[in-house]
Amino acid sequence: MVAQGQYTHEFNNLLQTFDAWINFSKASFDYLLVLLDVWVRAFEELMRELVSSQNKGEIVENWRQFLQVWSSIFDRVFAQRFHSEDALEIQGKLMNAAMTWRLQQQQLMEVLLKINDLPTRSELDEIYRSLYELRKEVKNLKKTLAESLSNQVL
């Protein structure tokens, strides 16, 4: 039988996971707004560049030239925007929110697996670690035995 306190802990874990998801969603939205800003600025600059080139009598003759102009403008706008303080802060918030969300997911999964009497990731990690240590110990014992036997033969 599960104690009532355990249900409270599991419910709190669920709420924390939901909060982490909300924070990740907000951070993702803010990051997408920065990306949208880059695309809009790059498109505006591309249009200005094409109009300016046409006014000078220069024309884009093929797709390759167009893509070269477009990519150079996009690269410049992207670099300018993503080197700004606010964009760096938004990227940092996104990364932090993503890591927090992932950790909360793992913790919630541990709870769900325990409830259903299934092995958790931490339990499997412990088993794998024990197996690794046992293999090392067996290897060392074999080596010691082989050395001992070879010394007896001599």
mmCIF file of N, CA and C in Angstrom, residues 23-107:
data_model
loop_
_atom_site.group_PDB
_atom_site.id
_atom_site.type_symbol
_atom_site.label_atom_id
_atom_site.label_comp_id
_atom_site.label_asym_id
_atom_site.label_seq_id
_atom_site.Cartn_x
_atom_site.Cartn_y
_atom_site.Cartn_z
ATOM 1 N N ASN A 23 7.454 26.773 -18.856
ATOM 2 C CA ASN A 23 8.628 27.636 -18.998
ATOM 3 C C ASN A 23 9.376 27.334 -20.295
ATOM 4 N N PHE A 24 9.488 26.058 -20.644
ATOM 5 C CA PHE A 24 10.144 25.680 -21.897
ATOM 6 C C PHE A 24 9.346 26.204 -23.094
ATOM 7 N N SER A 25 8.025 26.104 -23.021
ATOM 8 C CA SER A 25 7.177 26.598 -24.111
ATOM 9 C C SER A 25 7.328 28.107 -24.277
ATOM 10 N N LYS A 26 7.362 28.829 -23.168
ATOM 11 C CA LYS A 26 7.541 30.286 -23.228
ATOM 12 C C LYS A 26 8.906 30.632 -23.831
ATOM 13 N N ALA A 27 9.950 29.945 -23.368
ATOM 14 C CA ALA A 27 11.301 30.214 -23.867
ATOM 15 C C ALA A 27 11.401 29.870 -25.354
ATOM 16 N N SER A 28 10.743 28.795 -25.769
ATOM 17 C CA SER A 28 10.741 28.420 -27.187
ATOM 18 C C SER A 28 10.045 29.482 -28.020
ATOM 19 N N PHE A 29 8.943 29.995 -27.522
ATOM 20 C CA PHE A 29 8.202 31.036 -28.233
ATOM 21 C C PHE A 29 9.057 32.296 -28.376
ATOM 22 N N ASP A 30 9.732 32.682 -27.287
ATOM 23 C CA ASP A 30 10.599 33.869 -27.348
ATOM 24 C C ASP A 30 11.726 33.664 -28.361
ATOM 25 N N TYR A 31 12.281 32.472 -28.399
ATOM 26 C CA TYR A 31 13.356 32.170 -29.348
ATOM 27 C C TYR A 31 12.829 32.215 -30.784
ATOM 28 N N LEU A 32 11.633 31.687 -30.982
ATOM 29 C CA LEU A 32 11.034 31.726 -32.320
ATOM 30 C C LEU A 32 10.760 33.164 -32.767
ATOM 31 N N LEU A 33 10.435 34.029 -31.832
ATOM 32 C CA LEU A 33 10.247 35.445 -32.175
ATOM 33 C C LEU A 33 11.554 36.073 -32.656
ATOM 34 N N VAL A 34 12.669 35.681 -32.034
ATOM 35 C CA VAL A 34 13.972 36.184 -32.488
ATOM 36 C C VAL A 34 14.244 35.683 -33.902
ATOM 37 N N LEU A 35 13.974 34.401 -34.143
ATOM 38 C CA LEU A 35 14.178 33.848 -35.488
ATOM 39 C C LEU A 35 13.288 34.547 -36.513
ATOM 40 N N LEU A 36 12.054 34.782 -36.142
ATOM 41 C CA LEU A 36 11.140 35.484 -37.043
ATOM 42 C C LEU A 36 11.669 36.881 -37.355
ATOM 43 N N ASP A 37 12.174 37.553 -36.353
ATOM 44 C CA ASP A 37 12.754 38.880 -36.548
ATOM 45 C C ASP A 37 13.915 38.821 -37.541
ATOM 46 N N VAL A 38 14.753 37.790 -37.428
ATOM 47 C CA VAL A 38 15.874 37.626 -38.360
ATOM 48 C C VAL A 38 15.354 37.467 -39.779
ATOM 49 N N TRP A 39 14.361 36.600 -39.965
ATOM 50 C CA TRP A 39 13.820 36.367 -41.311
ATOM 51 C C TRP A 39 13.204 37.637 -41.896
ATOM 52 N N VAL A 40 12.455 38.373 -41.080
ATOM 53 C CA VAL A 40 11.812 39.599 -41.567
ATOM 54 C C VAL A 40 12.866 40.640 -41.939
ATOM 55 N N ARG A 41 13.851 40.844 -41.052
ATOM 56 C CA ARG A 41 14.907 41.826 -41.346
ATOM 57 C C ARG A 41 15.694 41.432 -42.589
ATOM 58 N N ALA A 42 16.015 40.143 -42.689
ATOM 59 C CA ALA A 42 16.790 39.683 -43.851
ATOM 60 C C ALA A 42 15.991 39.876 -45.136
ATOM 61 N N PHE A 43 14.707 39.590 -45.101
ATOM 62 C CA PHE A 43 13.882 39.763 -46.291
ATOM 63 C C PHE A 43 13.788 41.238 -46.680
ATOM 64 N N GLU A 44 13.617 42.112 -45.666
ATOM 65 C CA GLU A 44 13.561 43.556 -45.949
ATOM 66 C C GLU A 44 14.864 44.033 -46.588
ATOM 67 N N GLU A 45 15.993 43.580 -46.031
ATOM 68 C CA GLU A 45 17.286 43.989 -46.593
ATOM 69 C C GLU A 45 17.488 43.411 -47.992
ATOM 70 N N LEU A 46 17.020 42.207 -48.215
ATOM 71 C CA LEU A 46 17.124 41.608 -49.544
ATOM 72 C C LEU A 46 16.343 42.440 -50.558
ATOM 73 N N MET A 47 15.126 42.832 -50.194
ATOM 74 C CA MET A 47 14.321 43.647 -51.101
ATOM 75 C C MET A 47 15.003 44.979 -51.397
ATOM 76 N N ARG A 48 15.555 45.626 -50.356
ATOM 77 C CA ARG A 48 16.273 46.894 -50.565
ATOM 78 C C ARG A 48 17.479 46.679 -51.479
ATOM 79 N N GLU A 49 18.204 45.600 -51.272
ATOM 80 C CA GLU A 49 19.385 45.300 -52.087
ATOM 81 C C GLU A 49 18.998 45.060 -53.538
ATOM 82 N N LEU A 50 17.927 44.317 -53.767
ATOM 83 C CA LEU A 50 17.493 44.040 -55.136
ATOM 84 C C LEU A 50 17.024 45.313 -55.842
ATOM 85 N N VAL A 51 16.283 46.150 -55.128
ATOM 86 C CA VAL A 51 15.823 47.421 -55.710
ATOM 87 C C VAL A 51 17.014 48.315 -56.003
ATOM 88 N N SER A 52 17.954 48.396 -55.058
ATOM 89 C CA SER A 52 19.149 49.222 -55.253
ATOM 90 C C SER A 52 19.963 48.731 -56.442
ATOM 91 N N SER A 53 20.125 47.429 -56.563
ATOM 92 C CA SER A 53 20.869 46.859 -57.693
ATOM 93 C C SER A 53 20.177 47.174 -59.010
ATOM 94 N N GLN A 54 18.856 47.060 -59.021
ATOM 95 C CA GLN A 54 18.099 47.331 -60.246
ATOM 96 C C GLN A 54 18.215 48.807 -60.627
ATOM 97 N N ASN A 55 18.172 49.703 -59.632
ATOM 98 C CA ASN A 55 18.308 51.137 -59.902
ATOM 99 C C ASN A 55 19.681 51.478 -60.473
ATOM 100 N N LYS A 56 20.694 50.689 -60.112
ATOM 101 C CA LYS A 56 22.045 50.893 -60.636
ATOM 102 C C LYS A 56 22.224 50.218 -61.997
ATOM 103 N N GLY A 57 21.203 49.527 -62.450
ATOM 104 C CA GLY A 57 21.297 48.832 -63.724
ATOM 105 C C GLY A 57 21.874 47.433 -63.605
ATOM 106 N N GLU A 58 22.103 46.989 -62.376
ATOM 107 C CA GLU A 58 22.610 45.634 -62.148
ATOM 108 C C GLU A 58 21.417 44.727 -61.931
ATOM 109 N N ILE A 59 21.424 43.585 -62.582
ATOM 110 C CA ILE A 59 20.315 42.651 -62.388
ATOM 111 C C ILE A 59 20.858 41.299 -61.959
ATOM 112 N N VAL A 60 20.038 40.613 -61.229
ATOM 113 C CA VAL A 60 20.365 39.243 -60.835
ATOM 114 C C VAL A 60 19.974 38.367 -62.006
ATOM 115 N N GLU A 61 20.953 37.679 -62.540
ATOM 116 C CA GLU A 61 20.733 36.951 -63.788
ATOM 117 C C GLU A 61 20.263 35.514 -63.608
ATOM 118 N N ASN A 62 20.541 34.921 -62.452
ATOM 119 C CA ASN A 62 20.141 33.514 -62.273
ATOM 120 C C ASN A 62 19.941 33.221 -60.785
ATOM 121 N N TRP A 63 19.502 32.019 -60.517
ATOM 122 C CA TRP A 63 19.230 31.605 -59.140
ATOM 123 C C TRP A 63 20.491 31.596 -58.285
ATOM 124 N N ARG A 64 21.598 31.221 -58.865
ATOM 125 C CA ARG A 64 22.850 31.165 -58.115
ATOM 126 C C ARG A 64 23.206 32.553 -57.581
ATOM 127 N N GLN A 65 23.113 33.569 -58.425
ATOM 128 C CA GLN A 65 23.398 34.942 -57.980
ATOM 129 C C GLN A 65 22.409 35.364 -56.892
ATOM 130 N N PHE A 66 21.134 35.050 -57.119
ATOM 131 C CA PHE A 66 20.100 35.400 -56.133
ATOM 132 C C PHE A 66 20.414 34.753 -54.778
ATOM 133 N N LEU A 67 20.753 33.476 -54.800
ATOM 134 C CA LEU A 67 21.047 32.771 -53.546
ATOM 135 C C LEU A 67 22.307 33.306 -52.875
ATOM 136 N N GLN A 68 23.280 33.738 -53.659
ATOM 137 C CA GLN A 68 24.479 34.332 -53.072
ATOM 138 C C GLN A 68 24.144 35.644 -52.358
ATOM 139 N N VAL A 69 23.338 36.470 -53.002
ATOM 140 C CA VAL A 69 22.921 37.737 -52.385
ATOM 141 C C VAL A 69 22.105 37.446 -51.124
ATOM 142 N N TRP A 70 21.141 36.556 -51.262
ATOM 143 C CA TRP A 70 20.260 36.207 -50.144
ATOM 144 C C TRP A 70 21.051 35.638 -48.969
ATOM 145 N N SER A 71 21.943 34.707 -49.230
ATOM 146 C CA SER A 71 22.670 34.070 -48.123
ATOM 147 C C SER A 71 23.629 35.035 -47.445
ATOM 148 N N SER A 72 24.268 35.909 -48.209
ATOM 149 C CA SER A 72 25.172 36.875 -47.564
ATOM 150 C C SER A 72 24.389 37.836 -46.675
ATOM 151 N N ILE A 73 23.239 38.273 -47.141
ATOM 152 C CA ILE A 73 22.392 39.165 -46.322
ATOM 153 C C ILE A 73 21.882 38.431 -45.098
ATOM 154 N N PHE A 74 21.361 37.224 -45.302
ATOM 155 C CA PHE A 74 20.826 36.452 -44.176
ATOM 156 C C PHE A 74 21.917 36.174 -43.144
ATOM 157 N N ASP A 75 23.099 35.773 -43.587
ATOM 158 C CA ASP A 75 24.199 35.490 -42.658
ATOM 159 C C ASP A 75 24.548 36.720 -41.835
ATOM 160 N N ARG A 76 24.614 37.870 -42.479
ATOM 161 C CA ARG A 76 24.960 39.105 -41.784
ATOM 162 C C ARG A 76 23.885 39.465 -40.747
ATOM 163 N N VAL A 77 22.618 39.430 -41.177
ATOM 164 C CA VAL A 77 21.519 39.772 -40.259
ATOM 165 C C VAL A 77 21.456 38.781 -39.109
ATOM 166 N N PHE A 78 21.604 37.506 -39.424
ATOM 167 C CA PHE A 78 21.576 36.462 -38.388
ATOM 168 C C PHE A 78 22.686 36.702 -37.366
ATOM 169 N N ALA A 79 23.896 36.936 -37.840
ATOM 170 C CA ALA A 79 25.030 37.157 -36.941
ATOM 171 C C ALA A 79 24.817 38.401 -36.086
ATOM 172 N N GLN A 80 24.338 39.476 -36.689
ATOM 173 C CA GLN A 80 24.094 40.707 -35.928
ATOM 174 C C GLN A 80 23.063 40.465 -34.839
ATOM 175 N N ARG A 81 21.972 39.827 -35.215
ATOM 176 C CA ARG A 81 20.870 39.638 -34.264
ATOM 177 C C ARG A 81 21.252 38.682 -33.135
ATOM 178 N N PHE A 82 21.938 37.602 -33.475
ATOM 179 C CA PHE A 82 22.240 36.601 -32.460
ATOM 180 C C PHE A 82 23.474 36.930 -31.631
ATOM 181 N N HIS A 83 24.154 38.019 -31.956
ATOM 182 C CA HIS A 83 25.230 38.488 -31.101
ATOM 183 C C HIS A 83 24.766 39.603 -30.173
ATOM 184 N N SER A 84 23.512 39.962 -30.278
ATOM 185 C CA SER A 84 22.981 41.010 -29.405
ATOM 186 C C SER A 84 22.730 40.426 -28.009
ATOM 187 N N GLU A 85 22.747 41.304 -27.009
ATOM 188 C CA GLU A 85 22.568 40.880 -25.619
ATOM 189 C C GLU A 85 21.232 40.178 -25.394
ATOM 190 N N ASP A 86 20.152 40.764 -25.915
ATOM 191 C CA ASP A 86 18.833 40.174 -25.667
ATOM 192 C C ASP A 86 18.699 38.811 -26.341
ATOM 193 N N ALA A 87 19.267 38.650 -27.535
ATOM 194 C CA ALA A 87 19.181 37.347 -28.209
ATOM 195 C C ALA A 87 19.991 36.298 -27.457
ATOM 196 N N LEU A 88 21.162 36.683 -26.954
ATOM 197 C CA LEU A 88 21.971 35.747 -26.174
ATOM 198 C C LEU A 88 21.247 35.348 -24.887
ATOM 199 N N GLU A 89 20.582 36.315 -24.273
ATOM 200 C CA GLU A 89 19.818 36.023 -23.061
ATOM 201 C C GLU A 89 18.662 35.068 -23.360
ATOM 202 N N ILE A 90 17.985 35.296 -24.473
ATOM 203 C CA ILE A 90 16.872 34.429 -24.862
ATOM 204 C C ILE A 90 17.375 33.017 -25.159
ATOM 205 N N GLN A 91 18.524 32.907 -25.836
ATOM 206 C CA GLN A 91 19.098 31.588 -26.098
ATOM 207 C C GLN A 91 19.448 30.881 -24.794
ATOM 208 N N GLY A 92 20.028 31.619 -23.859
ATOM 209 C CA GLY A 92 20.373 31.038 -22.559
ATOM 210 C C GLY A 92 19.148 30.558 -21.807
ATOM 211 N N LYS A 93 18.094 31.356 -21.829
ATOM 212 C CA LYS A 93 16.851 30.949 -21.162
ATOM 213 C C LYS A 93 16.265 29.694 -21.812
ATOM 214 N N LEU A 94 16.345 29.637 -23.144
ATOM 215 C CA LEU A 94 15.839 28.453 -23.846
ATOM 216 C C LEU A 94 16.619 27.214 -23.433
ATOM 217 N N MET A 95 17.938 27.309 -23.412
ATOM 218 C CA MET A 95 18.763 26.152 -23.044
ATOM 219 C C MET A 95 18.492 25.721 -21.601
ATOM 220 N N ASN A 96 18.415 26.688 -20.695
ATOM 221 C CA ASN A 96 18.137 26.356 -19.295
ATOM 222 C C ASN A 96 16.764 25.722 -19.138
ATOM 223 N N ALA A 97 15.778 26.286 -19.813
ATOM 224 C CA ALA A 97 14.419 25.740 -19.724
ATOM 225 C C ALA A 97 14.357 24.343 -20.325
ATOM 226 N N ALA A 98 15.083 24.114 -21.422
ATOM 227 C CA ALA A 98 15.087 22.787 -22.053
ATOM 228 C C ALA A 98 15.724 21.759 -21.132
ATOM 229 N N MET A 99 16.821 22.129 -20.477
ATOM 230 C CA MET A 99 17.478 21.181 -19.573
ATOM 231 C C MET A 99 16.606 20.898 -18.350
ATOM 232 N N THR A 100 15.983 21.933 -17.814
ATOM 233 C CA THR A 100 15.090 21.742 -16.660
ATOM 234 C C THR A 100 13.914 20.857 -17.043
ATOM 235 N N TRP A 101 13.327 21.102 -18.202
ATOM 236 C CA TRP A 101 12.197 20.312 -18.707
ATOM 237 C C TRP A 101 12.608 18.849 -18.840
ATOM 238 N N ARG A 102 13.798 18.604 -19.402
ATOM 239 C CA ARG A 102 14.278 17.233 -19.601
ATOM 240 C C ARG A 102 14.487 16.524 -18.263
ATOM 241 N N LEU A 103 15.074 17.229 -17.292
ATOM 242 C CA LEU A 103 15.276 16.628 -15.966
ATOM 243 C C LEU A 103 13.944 16.312 -15.290
ATOM 244 N N GLN A 104 12.994 17.222 -15.411
ATOM 245 C CA GLN A 104 11.677 16.984 -14.824
ATOM 246 C C GLN A 104 10.988 15.797 -15.491
ATOM 247 N N GLN A 105 11.137 15.678 -16.808
ATOM 248 C CA GLN A 105 10.565 14.529 -17.512
ATOM 249 C C GLN A 105 11.146 13.228 -16.968
ATOM 250 N N GLN A 106 12.454 13.205 -16.777
ATOM 251 C CA GLN A 106 13.105 11.997 -16.267
ATOM 252 C C GLN A 106 12.602 11.658 -14.866
ATOM 253 N N GLN A 107 12.473 12.669 -14.017
ATOM 254 C CA GLN A 107 11.994 12.431 -12.662
ATOM 255 C C GLN A 107 10.554 11.917 -12.671
#
